[in-house]
Short mmCIF file of C-alpha atoms in Angstrom, two decimals:
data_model
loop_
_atom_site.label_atom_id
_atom_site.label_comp_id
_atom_site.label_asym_id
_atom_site.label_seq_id
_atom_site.Cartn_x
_atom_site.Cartn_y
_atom_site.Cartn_z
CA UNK A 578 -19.73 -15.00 33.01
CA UNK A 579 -23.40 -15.89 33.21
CA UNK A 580 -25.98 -14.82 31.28
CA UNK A 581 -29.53 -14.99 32.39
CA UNK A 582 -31.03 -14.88 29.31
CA UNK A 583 -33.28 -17.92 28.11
CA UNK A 584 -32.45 -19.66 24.62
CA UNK A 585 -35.63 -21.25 23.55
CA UNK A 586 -36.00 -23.82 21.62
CA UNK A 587 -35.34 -24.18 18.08
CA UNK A 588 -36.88 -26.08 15.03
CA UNK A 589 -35.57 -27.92 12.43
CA UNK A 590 -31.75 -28.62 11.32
CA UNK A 591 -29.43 -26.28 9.37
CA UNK A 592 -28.02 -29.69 7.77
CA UNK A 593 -29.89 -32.43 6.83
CA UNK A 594 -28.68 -35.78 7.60
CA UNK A 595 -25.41 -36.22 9.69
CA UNK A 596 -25.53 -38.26 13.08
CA UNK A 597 -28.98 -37.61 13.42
CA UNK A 598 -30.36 -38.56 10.36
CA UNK A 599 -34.06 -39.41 11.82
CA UNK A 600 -33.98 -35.95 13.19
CA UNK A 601 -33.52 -37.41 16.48
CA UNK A 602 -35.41 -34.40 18.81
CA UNK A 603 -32.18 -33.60 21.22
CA UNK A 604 -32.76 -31.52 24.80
CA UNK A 605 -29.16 -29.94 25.77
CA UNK A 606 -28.82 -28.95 28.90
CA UNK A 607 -26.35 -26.40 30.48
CA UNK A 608 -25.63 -22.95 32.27
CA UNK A 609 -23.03 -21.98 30.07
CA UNK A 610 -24.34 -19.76 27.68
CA UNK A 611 -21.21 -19.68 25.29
CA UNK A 612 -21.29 -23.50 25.59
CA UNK A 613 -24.72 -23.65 24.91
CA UNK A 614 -24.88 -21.85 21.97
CA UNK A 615 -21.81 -23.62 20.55
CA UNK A 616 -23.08 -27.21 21.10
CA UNK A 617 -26.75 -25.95 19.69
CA UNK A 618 -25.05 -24.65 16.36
CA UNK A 619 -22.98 -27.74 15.87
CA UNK A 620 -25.37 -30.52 16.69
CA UNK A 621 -27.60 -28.82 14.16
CA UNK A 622 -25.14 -28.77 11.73
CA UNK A 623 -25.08 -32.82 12.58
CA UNK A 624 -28.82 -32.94 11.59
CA UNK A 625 -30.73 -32.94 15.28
CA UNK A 626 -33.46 -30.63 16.15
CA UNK A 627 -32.09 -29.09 19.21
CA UNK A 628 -33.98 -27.59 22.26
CA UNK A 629 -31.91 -26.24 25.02
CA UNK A 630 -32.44 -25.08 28.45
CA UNK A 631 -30.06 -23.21 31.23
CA UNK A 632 -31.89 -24.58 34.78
CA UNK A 633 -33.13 -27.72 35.72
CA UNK A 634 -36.62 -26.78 35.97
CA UNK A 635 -36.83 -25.40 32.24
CA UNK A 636 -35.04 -28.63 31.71
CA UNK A 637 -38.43 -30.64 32.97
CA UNK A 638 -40.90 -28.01 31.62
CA UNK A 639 -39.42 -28.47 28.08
CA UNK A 640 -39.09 -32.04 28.24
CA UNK A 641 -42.56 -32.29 29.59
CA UNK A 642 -43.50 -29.60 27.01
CA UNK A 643 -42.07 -31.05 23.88
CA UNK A 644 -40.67 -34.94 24.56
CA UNK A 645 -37.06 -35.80 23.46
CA UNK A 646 -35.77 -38.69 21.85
CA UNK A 647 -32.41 -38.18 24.21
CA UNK A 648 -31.45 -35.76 26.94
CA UNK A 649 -27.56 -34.45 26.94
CA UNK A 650 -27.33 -32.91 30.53
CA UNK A 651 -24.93 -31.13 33.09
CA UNK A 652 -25.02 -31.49 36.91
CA UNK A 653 -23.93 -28.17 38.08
CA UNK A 654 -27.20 -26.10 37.46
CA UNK A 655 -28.05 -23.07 38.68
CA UNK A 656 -31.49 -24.28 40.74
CA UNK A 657 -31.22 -27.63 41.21
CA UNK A 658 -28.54 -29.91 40.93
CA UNK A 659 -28.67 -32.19 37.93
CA UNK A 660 -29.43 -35.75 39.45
CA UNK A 661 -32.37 -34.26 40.69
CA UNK A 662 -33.51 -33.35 36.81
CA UNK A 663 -32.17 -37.26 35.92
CA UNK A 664 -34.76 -38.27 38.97
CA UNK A 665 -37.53 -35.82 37.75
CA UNK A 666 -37.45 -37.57 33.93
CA UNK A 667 -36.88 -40.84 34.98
CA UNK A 668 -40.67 -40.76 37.14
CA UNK A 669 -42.45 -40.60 33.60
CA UNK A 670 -39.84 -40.97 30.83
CA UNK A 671 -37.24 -43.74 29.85
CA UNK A 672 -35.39 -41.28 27.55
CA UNK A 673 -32.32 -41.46 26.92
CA UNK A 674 -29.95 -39.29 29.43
CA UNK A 675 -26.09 -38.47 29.22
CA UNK A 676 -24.54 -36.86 31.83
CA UNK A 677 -21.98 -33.79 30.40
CA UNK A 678 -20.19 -32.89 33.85
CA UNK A 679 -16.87 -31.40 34.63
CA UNK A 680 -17.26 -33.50 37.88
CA UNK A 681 -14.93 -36.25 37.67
CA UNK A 682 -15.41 -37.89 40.55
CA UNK A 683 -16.67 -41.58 41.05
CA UNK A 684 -18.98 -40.77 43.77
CA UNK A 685 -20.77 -38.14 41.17
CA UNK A 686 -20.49 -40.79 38.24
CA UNK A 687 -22.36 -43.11 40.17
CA UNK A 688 -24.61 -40.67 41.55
CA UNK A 689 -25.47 -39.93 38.18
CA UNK A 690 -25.87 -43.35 36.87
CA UNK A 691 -28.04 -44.80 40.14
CA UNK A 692 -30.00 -42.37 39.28
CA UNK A 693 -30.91 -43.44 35.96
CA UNK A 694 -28.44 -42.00 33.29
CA UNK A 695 -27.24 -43.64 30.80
CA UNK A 696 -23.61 -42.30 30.11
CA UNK A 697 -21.46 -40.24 31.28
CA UNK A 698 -18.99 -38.32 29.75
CA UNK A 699 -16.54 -35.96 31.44
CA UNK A 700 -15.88 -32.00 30.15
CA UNK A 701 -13.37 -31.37 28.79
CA UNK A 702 -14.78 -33.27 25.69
CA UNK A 703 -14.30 -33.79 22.40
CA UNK A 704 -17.43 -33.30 20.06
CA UNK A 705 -16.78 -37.04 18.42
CA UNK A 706 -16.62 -39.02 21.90
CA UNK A 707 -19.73 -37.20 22.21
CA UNK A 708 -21.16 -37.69 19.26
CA UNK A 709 -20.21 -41.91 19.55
CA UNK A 710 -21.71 -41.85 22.97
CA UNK A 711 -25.07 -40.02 21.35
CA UNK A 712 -25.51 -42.79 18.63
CA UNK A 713 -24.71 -45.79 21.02
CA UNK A 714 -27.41 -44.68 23.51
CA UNK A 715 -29.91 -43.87 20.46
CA UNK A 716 -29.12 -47.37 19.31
CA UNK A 717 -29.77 -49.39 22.50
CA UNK A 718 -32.70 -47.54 23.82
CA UNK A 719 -34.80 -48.83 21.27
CA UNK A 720 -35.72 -52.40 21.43
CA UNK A 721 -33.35 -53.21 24.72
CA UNK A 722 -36.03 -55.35 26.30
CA UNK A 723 -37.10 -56.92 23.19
CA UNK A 724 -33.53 -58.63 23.18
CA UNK A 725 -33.89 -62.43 23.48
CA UNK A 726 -30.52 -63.47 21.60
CA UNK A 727 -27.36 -61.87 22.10
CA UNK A 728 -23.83 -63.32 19.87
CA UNK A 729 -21.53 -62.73 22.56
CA UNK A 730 -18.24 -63.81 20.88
CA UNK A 731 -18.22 -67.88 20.34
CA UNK A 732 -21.31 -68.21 21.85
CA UNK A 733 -25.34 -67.52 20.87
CA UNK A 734 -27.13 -66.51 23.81
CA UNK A 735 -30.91 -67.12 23.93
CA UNK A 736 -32.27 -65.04 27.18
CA UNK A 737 -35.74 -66.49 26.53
CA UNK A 738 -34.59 -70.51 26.32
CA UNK A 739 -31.89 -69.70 28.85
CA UNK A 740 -29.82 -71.72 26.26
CA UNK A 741 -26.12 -70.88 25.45
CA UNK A 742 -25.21 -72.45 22.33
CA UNK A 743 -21.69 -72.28 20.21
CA UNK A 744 -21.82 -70.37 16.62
CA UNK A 745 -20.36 -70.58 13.58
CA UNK A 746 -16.42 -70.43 13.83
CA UNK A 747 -16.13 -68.43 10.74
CA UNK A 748 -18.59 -65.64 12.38
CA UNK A 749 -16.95 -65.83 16.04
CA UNK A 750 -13.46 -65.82 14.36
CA UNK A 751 -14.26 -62.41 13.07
CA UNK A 752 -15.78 -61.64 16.16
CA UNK A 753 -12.79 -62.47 18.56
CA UNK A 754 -9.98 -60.86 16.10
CA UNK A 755 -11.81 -57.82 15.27
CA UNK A 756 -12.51 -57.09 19.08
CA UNK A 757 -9.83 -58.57 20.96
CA UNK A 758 -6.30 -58.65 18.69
CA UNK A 759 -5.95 -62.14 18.84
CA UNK A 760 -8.01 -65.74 17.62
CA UNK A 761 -9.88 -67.44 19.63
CA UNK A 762 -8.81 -70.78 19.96
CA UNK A 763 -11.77 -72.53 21.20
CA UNK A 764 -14.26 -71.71 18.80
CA UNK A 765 -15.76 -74.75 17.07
CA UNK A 766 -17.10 -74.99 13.73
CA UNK A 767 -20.78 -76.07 12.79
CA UNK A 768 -24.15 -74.98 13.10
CA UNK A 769 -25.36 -73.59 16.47
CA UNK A 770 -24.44 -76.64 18.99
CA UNK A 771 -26.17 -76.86 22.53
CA UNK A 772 -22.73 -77.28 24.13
CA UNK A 773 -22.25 -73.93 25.70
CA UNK A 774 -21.26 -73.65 29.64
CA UNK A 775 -23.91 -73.43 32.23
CA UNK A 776 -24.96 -71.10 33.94
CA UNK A 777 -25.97 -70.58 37.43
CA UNK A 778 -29.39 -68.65 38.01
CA UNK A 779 -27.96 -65.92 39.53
CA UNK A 780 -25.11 -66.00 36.77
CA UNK A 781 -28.19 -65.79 34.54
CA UNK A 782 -29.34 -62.58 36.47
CA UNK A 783 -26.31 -60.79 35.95
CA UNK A 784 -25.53 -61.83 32.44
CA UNK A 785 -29.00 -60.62 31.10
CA UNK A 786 -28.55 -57.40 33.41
CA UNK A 787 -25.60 -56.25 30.58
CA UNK A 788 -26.62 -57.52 27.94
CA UNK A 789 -29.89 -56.43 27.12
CA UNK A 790 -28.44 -53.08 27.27
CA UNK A 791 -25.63 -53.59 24.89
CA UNK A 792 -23.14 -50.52 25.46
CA UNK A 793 -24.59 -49.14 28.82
CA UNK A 794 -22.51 -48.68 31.23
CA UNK A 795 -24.76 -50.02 34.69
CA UNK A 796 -23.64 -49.56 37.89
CA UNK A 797 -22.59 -51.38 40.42
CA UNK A 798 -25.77 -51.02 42.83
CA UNK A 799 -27.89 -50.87 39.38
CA UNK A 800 -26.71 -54.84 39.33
CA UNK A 801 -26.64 -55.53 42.48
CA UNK A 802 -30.93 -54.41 42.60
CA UNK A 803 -31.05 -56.34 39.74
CA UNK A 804 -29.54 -59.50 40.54
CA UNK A 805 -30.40 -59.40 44.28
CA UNK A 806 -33.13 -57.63 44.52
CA UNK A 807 -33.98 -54.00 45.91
CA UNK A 808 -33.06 -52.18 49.07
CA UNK A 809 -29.98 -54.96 49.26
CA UNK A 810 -26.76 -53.97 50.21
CA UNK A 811 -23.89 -52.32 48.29
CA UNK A 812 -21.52 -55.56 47.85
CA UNK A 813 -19.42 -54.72 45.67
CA UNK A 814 -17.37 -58.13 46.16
CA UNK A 815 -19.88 -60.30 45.59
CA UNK A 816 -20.62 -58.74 41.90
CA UNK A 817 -17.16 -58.88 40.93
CA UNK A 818 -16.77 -62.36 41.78
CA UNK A 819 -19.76 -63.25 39.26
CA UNK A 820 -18.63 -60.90 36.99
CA UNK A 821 -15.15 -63.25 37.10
CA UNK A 822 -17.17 -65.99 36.73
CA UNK A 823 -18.83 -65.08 33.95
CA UNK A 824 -16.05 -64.52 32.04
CA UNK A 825 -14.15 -67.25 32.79
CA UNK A 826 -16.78 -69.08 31.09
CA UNK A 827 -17.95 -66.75 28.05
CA UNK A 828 -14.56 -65.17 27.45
CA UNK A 829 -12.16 -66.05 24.55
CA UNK A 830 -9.55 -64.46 27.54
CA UNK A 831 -11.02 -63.91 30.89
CA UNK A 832 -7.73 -61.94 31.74
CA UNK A 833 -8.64 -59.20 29.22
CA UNK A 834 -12.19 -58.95 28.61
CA UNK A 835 -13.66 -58.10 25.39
CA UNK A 836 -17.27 -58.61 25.85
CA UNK A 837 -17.58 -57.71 29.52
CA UNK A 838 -15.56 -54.90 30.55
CA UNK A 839 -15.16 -52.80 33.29
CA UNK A 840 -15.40 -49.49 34.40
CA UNK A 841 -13.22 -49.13 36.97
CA UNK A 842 -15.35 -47.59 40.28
CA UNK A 843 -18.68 -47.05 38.11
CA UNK A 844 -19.74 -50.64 36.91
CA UNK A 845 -19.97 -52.90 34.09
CA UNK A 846 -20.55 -52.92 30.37
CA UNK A 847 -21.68 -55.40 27.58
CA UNK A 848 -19.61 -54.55 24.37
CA UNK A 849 -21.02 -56.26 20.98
#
């Protein structure tokens, strides 16, 4: 049942500290009352200061109104639907935005993500996949283009140089076993050494696409504008082969990726 009542905004967190311990300023967005209300009591009790709205154009007012620090939103609003609010944000702000949907389809996902959101996680939910995704975004949308090294298992990455270089064995060691089950067998030991694989400039496109948005999940035609340029074609092929690439030569086991992973029909992601 739908209530047509607003719920305002509210000030200030019932418990201090929790997952958002810098009183991170949340926006939830959402036409179910009883949901909203449920989600506004318990991400207070997590420490944010949560605003709320039911329609996509309080949505914009409030974020125009009052900035967030990261947008939780659902697609099937009452006025608009919710891409359009992702589309309306993303003209002035570079916010944070997850997309809470019962949609579960890969034409919405990507919809969603094109669009400019940043995750996207599928109701029914559970309030710590939610809460995970809410830190991971918080934690990458600070300093993502400020990135100019990146440890991506047995290998130091330097975007700036466009210099891979092997690390420490110790440190990649720990790397590969805590990530992927299993040593990897070609690390070397030393300092940093200048004897990483090279890459291709395109293979540099797409490598500093993912990483400098470590966690993301980025589409497919997100990379593809990247990495090709705007207004080209959908080629879905083409990405996955330097996606393959790229693993077979930065992977401790290009058959199952640790560092480069996929999202099966949505895109790619960089996992530290």
């Amino acid at each position: 049942m739908r209530d047509d009542a607003r719920l305002g905004g509210a000030a200030g967190p019932e418990v201090a500290g929790g997952d958002g311990a810098d009183m991170t300023r949340l926006l939830f967005v959402e036409d179910e009352p009883q949901l909203l209300r449920a989600m506004r009591i318990t991400l207070r009790a997590r420490g944010f200061e949560v605003r709320t709205a039911l329609d996509g154009r309080h949505a914009l007012s409030e974020a125009a109104s009052c900035p967030p620090d990261l947008v939780i939103l659902d697609l099937g609003l009452p006025d608009m639907d919710g891409v359009e609010v992702i589309q309306g944000l993303r003209a002035w702000t570079g916010v944070p935005i997850i997309v809470l949907s019962g949609r579960a389809s890969g034409h919405d996902k990507v919809a969603a993500l094109d669009a400019g959101a940043d995750d996207y996680v599928t109701k029914p939910f559970s309030i710590d996949e939610l809460l995970a995704r809410v830190r991971a975004v918080t934690r990458r949308a600070t300093s993502a283009e400020s990135v100019t090294v990146v440890d991506l298992g047995r290998y130091r990455i330097d975007l700036g140089e466009k210099r891979i270089s092997s690390r420490d064995s110790a440190d990649a060691d720990a790397d590969a076993d805590a990530g992927s089950g299993h040593e990897d067998p070609s690390a070397t030991g030393g300092e940093d050494k200048p004897d990483g694989p090279r890459l291709t400039p395109t293979e540099w496109r797409l490598l500093e696409a993912l990483v400098r948005h470590p966690g993301k999940l980025v589409s497919h035609q997100q990379l593809i504008s990247q990495v090709w340029g705007p207004g080209v074609a959908d080629d879905s092929s083409s990405l996955r082969l330097y996606i393959n690439k790229l693993r077979r030569k930065l992977e401790p086991d290009p058959t199952r990726p640790r560092y480069l992973t996929t999202e099966p029909g949505l895109g790619y992601r960089y996992q530290p």
